[in-house]
Short mmCIF file of C-alpha atoms in Angstrom, two decimals:
data_model
loop_
_atom_site.label_atom_id
_atom_site.label_comp_id
_atom_site.label_asym_id
_atom_site.label_seq_id
_atom_site.Cartn_x
_atom_site.Cartn_y
_atom_site.Cartn_z
CA UNK A 1 -3.36 -5.30 -16.21
CA UNK A 2 -0.11 -3.51 -15.02
CA UNK A 3 1.10 -2.89 -11.58
CA UNK A 4 3.90 -0.74 -10.79
CA UNK A 5 5.82 -0.64 -7.08
CA UNK A 6 6.55 3.08 -6.50
CA UNK A 7 7.96 2.09 -3.42
CA UNK A 8 8.58 -0.56 -1.10
CA UNK A 9 9.90 0.52 2.17
CA UNK A 10 8.64 0.50 5.64
CA UNK A 11 7.80 3.81 7.57
CA UNK A 12 11.19 5.28 7.45
CA UNK A 13 12.72 4.10 4.31
CA UNK A 14 16.14 2.56 3.57
CA UNK A 15 18.44 4.04 4.45
CA UNK A 16 17.15 5.61 7.53
CA UNK A 17 18.23 9.20 8.13
CA UNK A 18 20.52 8.59 10.98
CA UNK A 19 21.21 5.20 10.66
CA UNK A 20 24.60 3.44 10.33
CA UNK A 21 23.64 -0.42 10.45
CA UNK A 22 25.12 -2.58 7.76
CA UNK A 23 21.81 -2.62 5.60
CA UNK A 24 21.62 1.35 5.73
CA UNK A 25 25.20 1.78 5.02
CA UNK A 26 25.14 -0.48 2.07
CA UNK A 27 22.22 1.19 0.81
CA UNK A 28 23.84 4.16 0.75
CA UNK A 29 26.61 3.10 -1.38
CA UNK A 30 24.82 0.47 -3.38
CA UNK A 31 21.61 2.59 -4.33
CA UNK A 32 19.69 0.77 -6.88
CA UNK A 33 17.26 -1.89 -5.43
CA UNK A 34 18.86 -1.52 -1.80
CA UNK A 35 17.69 2.20 -1.82
CA UNK A 36 13.71 2.14 -0.92
CA UNK A 37 11.10 4.65 -0.65
CA UNK A 38 7.78 4.66 1.24
CA UNK A 39 5.35 1.88 -0.03
CA UNK A 40 2.95 2.64 -2.68
CA UNK A 41 1.85 1.19 -5.91
CA UNK A 42 -0.14 2.33 -8.98
CA UNK A 43 -2.49 0.14 -10.91
CA UNK A 44 -3.02 0.73 -14.78
CA UNK A 45 -1.70 4.14 -14.05
CA UNK A 46 -5.09 5.06 -12.88
CA UNK A 47 -5.63 3.38 -9.39
CA UNK A 48 -3.08 4.55 -6.60
CA UNK A 49 -2.89 2.65 -3.42
CA UNK A 50 -1.80 5.05 -0.69
CA UNK A 51 -0.61 8.80 -1.17
CA UNK A 52 2.37 8.52 0.79
CA UNK A 53 4.75 11.19 1.64
CA UNK A 54 7.16 10.17 -1.43
CA UNK A 55 4.76 9.95 -4.14
CA UNK A 56 5.61 13.05 -5.97
CA UNK A 57 9.38 12.09 -6.29
CA UNK A 58 8.36 8.36 -7.22
CA UNK A 59 5.98 9.37 -9.89
CA UNK A 60 8.50 11.84 -11.39
CA UNK A 61 10.94 9.06 -11.43
CA UNK A 62 8.56 6.44 -12.96
CA UNK A 63 6.91 8.82 -15.54
CA UNK A 64 3.44 8.58 -13.53
CA UNK A 65 1.17 11.30 -14.18
CA UNK A 66 -0.65 11.77 -10.92
CA UNK A 67 -3.25 13.96 -12.55
CA UNK A 68 -4.53 11.16 -14.14
CA UNK A 69 -5.07 9.01 -10.93
CA UNK A 70 -8.89 8.48 -10.97
CA UNK A 71 -9.12 6.15 -7.83
CA UNK A 72 -7.06 6.27 -4.24
CA UNK A 73 -7.45 2.97 -2.41
CA UNK A 74 -5.86 3.99 1.10
CA UNK A 75 -5.06 1.36 3.45
CA UNK A 76 -4.86 3.79 6.51
CA UNK A 77 -3.71 7.32 7.53
CA UNK A 78 -0.61 6.80 9.20
CA UNK A 79 2.23 9.32 7.84
CA UNK A 80 4.16 6.96 5.91
CA UNK A 81 1.13 5.97 3.68
CA UNK A 82 -1.16 9.26 3.59
CA UNK A 83 0.56 12.82 3.10
CA UNK A 84 -1.74 15.80 4.16
CA UNK A 85 0.49 18.06 2.38
CA UNK A 86 0.35 16.44 -0.89
CA UNK A 87 -3.22 16.01 -0.67
CA UNK A 88 -4.18 19.76 0.11
CA UNK A 89 -2.35 20.70 -2.96
CA UNK A 90 -5.58 19.72 -4.66
CA UNK A 91 -7.19 23.11 -3.20
CA UNK A 92 -7.69 25.81 -5.53
CA UNK A 93 -5.65 27.98 -3.59
CA UNK A 94 -2.50 26.16 -4.80
CA UNK A 95 -3.32 26.86 -8.24
CA UNK A 96 -3.35 23.15 -9.37
CA UNK A 97 -4.39 22.98 -13.07
CA UNK A 98 -6.48 20.46 -14.90
CA UNK A 99 -7.51 18.76 -11.76
CA UNK A 100 -9.29 15.25 -12.37
CA UNK A 101 -12.10 13.82 -10.26
CA UNK A 102 -10.53 11.34 -7.53
CA UNK A 103 -12.67 8.54 -5.83
CA UNK A 104 -11.34 8.04 -2.43
CA UNK A 105 -11.86 4.28 -0.79
CA UNK A 106 -10.79 3.90 2.93
CA UNK A 107 -12.49 2.83 6.14
CA UNK A 108 -14.54 5.89 7.92
CA UNK A 109 -12.24 5.76 10.74
CA UNK A 110 -9.19 6.28 8.25
CA UNK A 111 -11.02 9.29 6.85
CA UNK A 112 -11.64 10.58 10.16
CA UNK A 113 -8.07 10.49 10.88
CA UNK A 114 -7.43 11.98 7.41
CA UNK A 115 -9.45 14.91 8.02
CA UNK A 116 -7.41 15.63 11.44
CA UNK A 117 -4.46 15.32 9.39
CA UNK A 118 -5.43 17.71 6.81
CA UNK A 119 -6.83 20.27 9.30
CA UNK A 120 -3.16 20.73 10.46
CA UNK A 121 -2.29 22.06 7.26
CA UNK A 122 -5.59 23.90 6.72
CA UNK A 123 -7.56 24.53 9.79
CA UNK A 124 -10.81 25.45 7.98
CA UNK A 125 -10.61 22.09 6.40
CA UNK A 126 -13.35 19.61 6.56
CA UNK A 127 -13.22 16.28 4.60
CA UNK A 128 -17.16 15.63 4.44
CA UNK A 129 -18.04 19.29 3.69
CA UNK A 130 -19.69 19.45 0.00
CA UNK A 131 -18.00 22.70 -0.58
CA UNK A 132 -14.46 21.32 0.10
CA UNK A 133 -15.27 18.10 -1.87
CA UNK A 134 -16.19 20.06 -4.88
CA UNK A 135 -12.99 22.42 -4.60
CA UNK A 136 -10.84 19.59 -4.14
CA UNK A 137 -12.59 17.33 -6.68
CA UNK A 138 -13.23 14.17 -4.60
CA UNK A 139 -15.68 11.93 -3.41
CA UNK A 140 -15.50 9.10 -0.46
CA UNK A 141 -16.58 5.53 -0.43
CA UNK A 142 -16.06 3.85 2.89
CA UNK A 143 -15.24 0.08 3.22
CA UNK A 144 -14.90 -2.05 6.23
CA UNK A 145 -14.17 -5.89 6.51
CA UNK A 146 -15.82 -7.89 3.75
CA UNK A 147 -17.31 -4.97 1.97
CA UNK A 148 -16.94 -5.00 -1.70
CA UNK A 149 -17.48 -1.99 -4.11
CA UNK A 150 -17.59 -2.26 -7.98
CA UNK A 151 -16.32 0.87 -9.97
CA UNK A 152 -15.72 1.24 -13.96
CA UNK A 153 -13.92 -2.00 -14.54
CA UNK A 154 -12.79 -2.74 -10.81
CA UNK A 155 -13.79 -4.54 -7.81
CA UNK A 156 -12.39 -3.44 -4.51
CA UNK A 157 -12.83 -5.79 -1.48
CA UNK A 158 -11.58 -4.69 2.07
CA UNK A 159 -10.08 -6.75 4.71
CA UNK A 160 -9.35 -5.89 8.06
CA UNK A 161 -5.51 -5.83 8.53
CA UNK A 162 -5.52 -5.58 12.36
CA UNK A 163 -2.28 -3.00 11.91
CA UNK A 164 -4.10 -0.18 13.76
CA UNK A 165 -7.73 -0.90 15.25
CA UNK A 166 -8.52 2.70 16.07
CA UNK A 167 -8.40 3.75 12.34
CA UNK A 168 -9.72 0.25 11.03
CA UNK A 169 -6.59 -0.31 9.05
CA UNK A 170 -7.26 -2.59 5.58
CA UNK A 171 -5.58 -4.63 3.08
CA UNK A 172 -7.49 -4.94 -0.18
CA UNK A 173 -8.18 -7.44 -2.94
CA UNK A 174 -8.27 -5.51 -6.26
CA UNK A 175 -9.83 -7.23 -9.14
CA UNK A 176 -9.60 -6.06 -12.84
CA UNK A 177 -11.02 -8.13 -15.98
CA UNK A 178 -10.85 -11.35 -14.16
CA UNK A 179 -7.25 -10.73 -12.40
CA UNK A 180 -6.84 -10.74 -8.62
CA UNK A 181 -4.37 -8.65 -6.79
CA UNK A 182 -3.95 -9.08 -2.86
CA UNK A 183 -2.38 -6.07 -1.45
CA UNK A 184 -1.71 -6.70 1.92
CA UNK A 185 0.78 -4.30 3.34
CA UNK A 186 0.88 -3.12 6.98
CA UNK A 187 -0.61 -6.47 7.76
CA UNK A 188 -0.32 -7.40 11.49
CA UNK A 189 -2.18 -10.78 11.29
CA UNK A 190 -4.77 -12.74 9.41
CA UNK A 191 -7.73 -13.62 11.70
CA UNK A 192 -10.49 -16.13 10.37
CA UNK A 193 -12.69 -13.53 9.65
CA UNK A 194 -10.14 -12.24 7.07
CA UNK A 195 -9.17 -15.73 5.95
CA UNK A 196 -12.55 -16.32 4.92
CA UNK A 197 -12.61 -13.37 2.72
CA UNK A 198 -9.06 -14.04 1.21
CA UNK A 199 -10.04 -17.61 0.40
CA UNK A 200 -12.83 -16.47 -1.90
CA UNK A 201 -10.29 -15.68 -4.56
CA UNK A 202 -7.47 -17.09 -6.79
CA UNK A 203 -4.81 -14.52 -7.00
CA UNK A 204 -2.48 -13.60 -9.89
CA UNK A 205 -0.39 -11.50 -7.76
CA UNK A 206 0.08 -11.71 -3.82
CA UNK A 207 1.95 -8.79 -1.95
CA UNK A 208 2.69 -9.13 1.58
CA UNK A 209 3.98 -7.06 4.05
CA UNK A 210 7.58 -7.97 5.32
CA UNK A 211 8.55 -5.36 7.57
CA UNK A 212 10.75 -7.65 9.87
CA UNK A 213 13.32 -10.35 8.92
CA UNK A 214 12.92 -13.67 10.51
CA UNK A 215 13.05 -13.77 14.35
CA UNK A 216 12.85 -10.13 14.41
CA UNK A 217 9.32 -8.66 15.14
CA UNK A 218 8.52 -5.45 17.12
CA UNK A 219 4.74 -5.91 16.58
CA UNK A 220 2.17 -4.52 14.28
CA UNK A 221 3.58 -6.06 11.10
CA UNK A 222 4.53 -9.35 9.48
CA UNK A 223 8.02 -10.85 9.45
CA UNK A 224 9.65 -13.25 6.77
CA UNK A 225 8.63 -16.46 8.60
CA UNK A 226 5.05 -15.41 8.83
CA UNK A 227 4.98 -14.25 5.16
CA UNK A 228 6.13 -17.99 4.49
CA UNK A 229 3.55 -19.39 6.69
CA UNK A 230 0.84 -17.30 4.89
CA UNK A 231 1.99 -18.28 1.38
CA UNK A 232 2.35 -22.04 2.46
CA UNK A 233 -1.38 -21.89 3.63
CA UNK A 234 -2.61 -20.33 0.17
CA UNK A 235 -0.68 -22.88 -1.61
CA UNK A 236 -2.51 -25.65 0.58
CA UNK A 237 -5.95 -23.99 -0.17
CA UNK A 238 -5.02 -23.65 -4.06
CA UNK A 239 -5.59 -19.86 -3.87
CA UNK A 240 -2.19 -19.48 -5.54
CA UNK A 241 -0.29 -21.50 -8.26
CA UNK A 242 3.00 -21.82 -9.76
CA UNK A 243 1.91 -18.81 -12.04
CA UNK A 244 1.00 -16.48 -9.17
CA UNK A 245 3.49 -13.17 -8.85
CA UNK A 246 4.32 -13.36 -5.12
CA UNK A 247 6.11 -10.33 -3.59
CA UNK A 248 7.03 -8.91 -0.14
CA UNK A 249 7.03 -5.41 0.25
CA UNK A 250 7.16 -2.56 3.39
CA UNK A 251 11.01 -3.63 4.05
CA UNK A 252 12.41 -2.27 6.93
CA UNK A 253 16.14 -2.54 8.28
CA UNK A 254 15.09 -4.38 11.08
CA UNK A 255 16.14 -8.20 10.50
CA UNK A 256 15.90 -8.04 6.87
CA UNK A 257 19.07 -7.88 4.41
CA UNK A 258 20.18 -5.99 1.49
CA UNK A 259 18.01 -6.73 -1.56
CA UNK A 260 20.24 -9.50 -3.00
CA UNK A 261 20.53 -11.45 0.07
CA UNK A 262 16.94 -11.14 1.01
CA UNK A 263 15.86 -12.18 -2.79
CA UNK A 264 18.03 -15.34 -2.41
CA UNK A 265 16.33 -16.22 0.91
CA UNK A 266 12.76 -15.52 -0.28
CA UNK A 267 13.40 -17.48 -3.53
CA UNK A 268 14.11 -20.67 -1.38
CA UNK A 269 10.41 -20.17 -0.01
CA UNK A 270 8.93 -19.57 -3.65
CA UNK A 271 8.45 -15.97 -3.37
CA UNK A 272 10.43 -12.58 -4.15
CA UNK A 273 11.33 -9.15 -2.64
CA UNK A 274 9.77 -6.23 -4.34
CA UNK A 275 11.68 -2.92 -5.21
CA UNK A 276 11.09 0.53 -6.27
CA UNK A 277 10.33 0.59 -9.74
CA UNK A 278 9.20 -3.08 -10.24
CA UNK A 279 6.80 -3.58 -12.80
CA UNK A 280 4.30 -6.48 -12.94
CA UNK A 281 2.23 -7.13 -16.40
CA UNK A 282 -0.45 -9.55 -16.37
#
């Protein structure tokens, strides 16, 4: 099993377009691990989590053939996680060649919002229409908190993230051949109903939202202190071990440091800071 971080930034990327804070200024100079594109990962070269706005350049940079993606697991429909313009290029009007079938997994509410976003690009589009499904070669699978779907060698379990309840945003446990990944970006809080699902698994990889640094939280996401609290709780309940790969992603410039400093702080608490291009092999 192989997981590749295509991007590790929060909504605006790092550096922000107009920002001249210390983190953004250093990112422009240092580049490398301090330069972050919007969060997305690919598993085994065939499962994409979040079709974000940077995915085309990310795939090119890391030699990922998006034409071979079989499964799109969508956490939610916010613009930094779903790009309608990229999706609509599956339409025959764009002359896309050798279009592989795509199975899309998300909540029904997220799908409704995706439909709205794509209709801005193409007013005649209707995501539930069989003609459009055939033309763009996709099908839809809806999940909500606690649902699990088995597809080929994968198991996908949905968990409520409470990030945006209007669109029923989700995080996921992705299981493959006995290995389990918790992908928890855009996670606002872990209610008991979510925890009851999380604790059903033993994890090989845990990935958590760290939009904000310690003591800096504008809502909707986790900060570094909350990340530590969740990790400690997972350790207490034996959901993770010393062999578990634990990473924070969805990093913003709000309270977080440049990568080297953030990694040093995270290591004190037994986890790491993901960076664009990081690959984990299990």
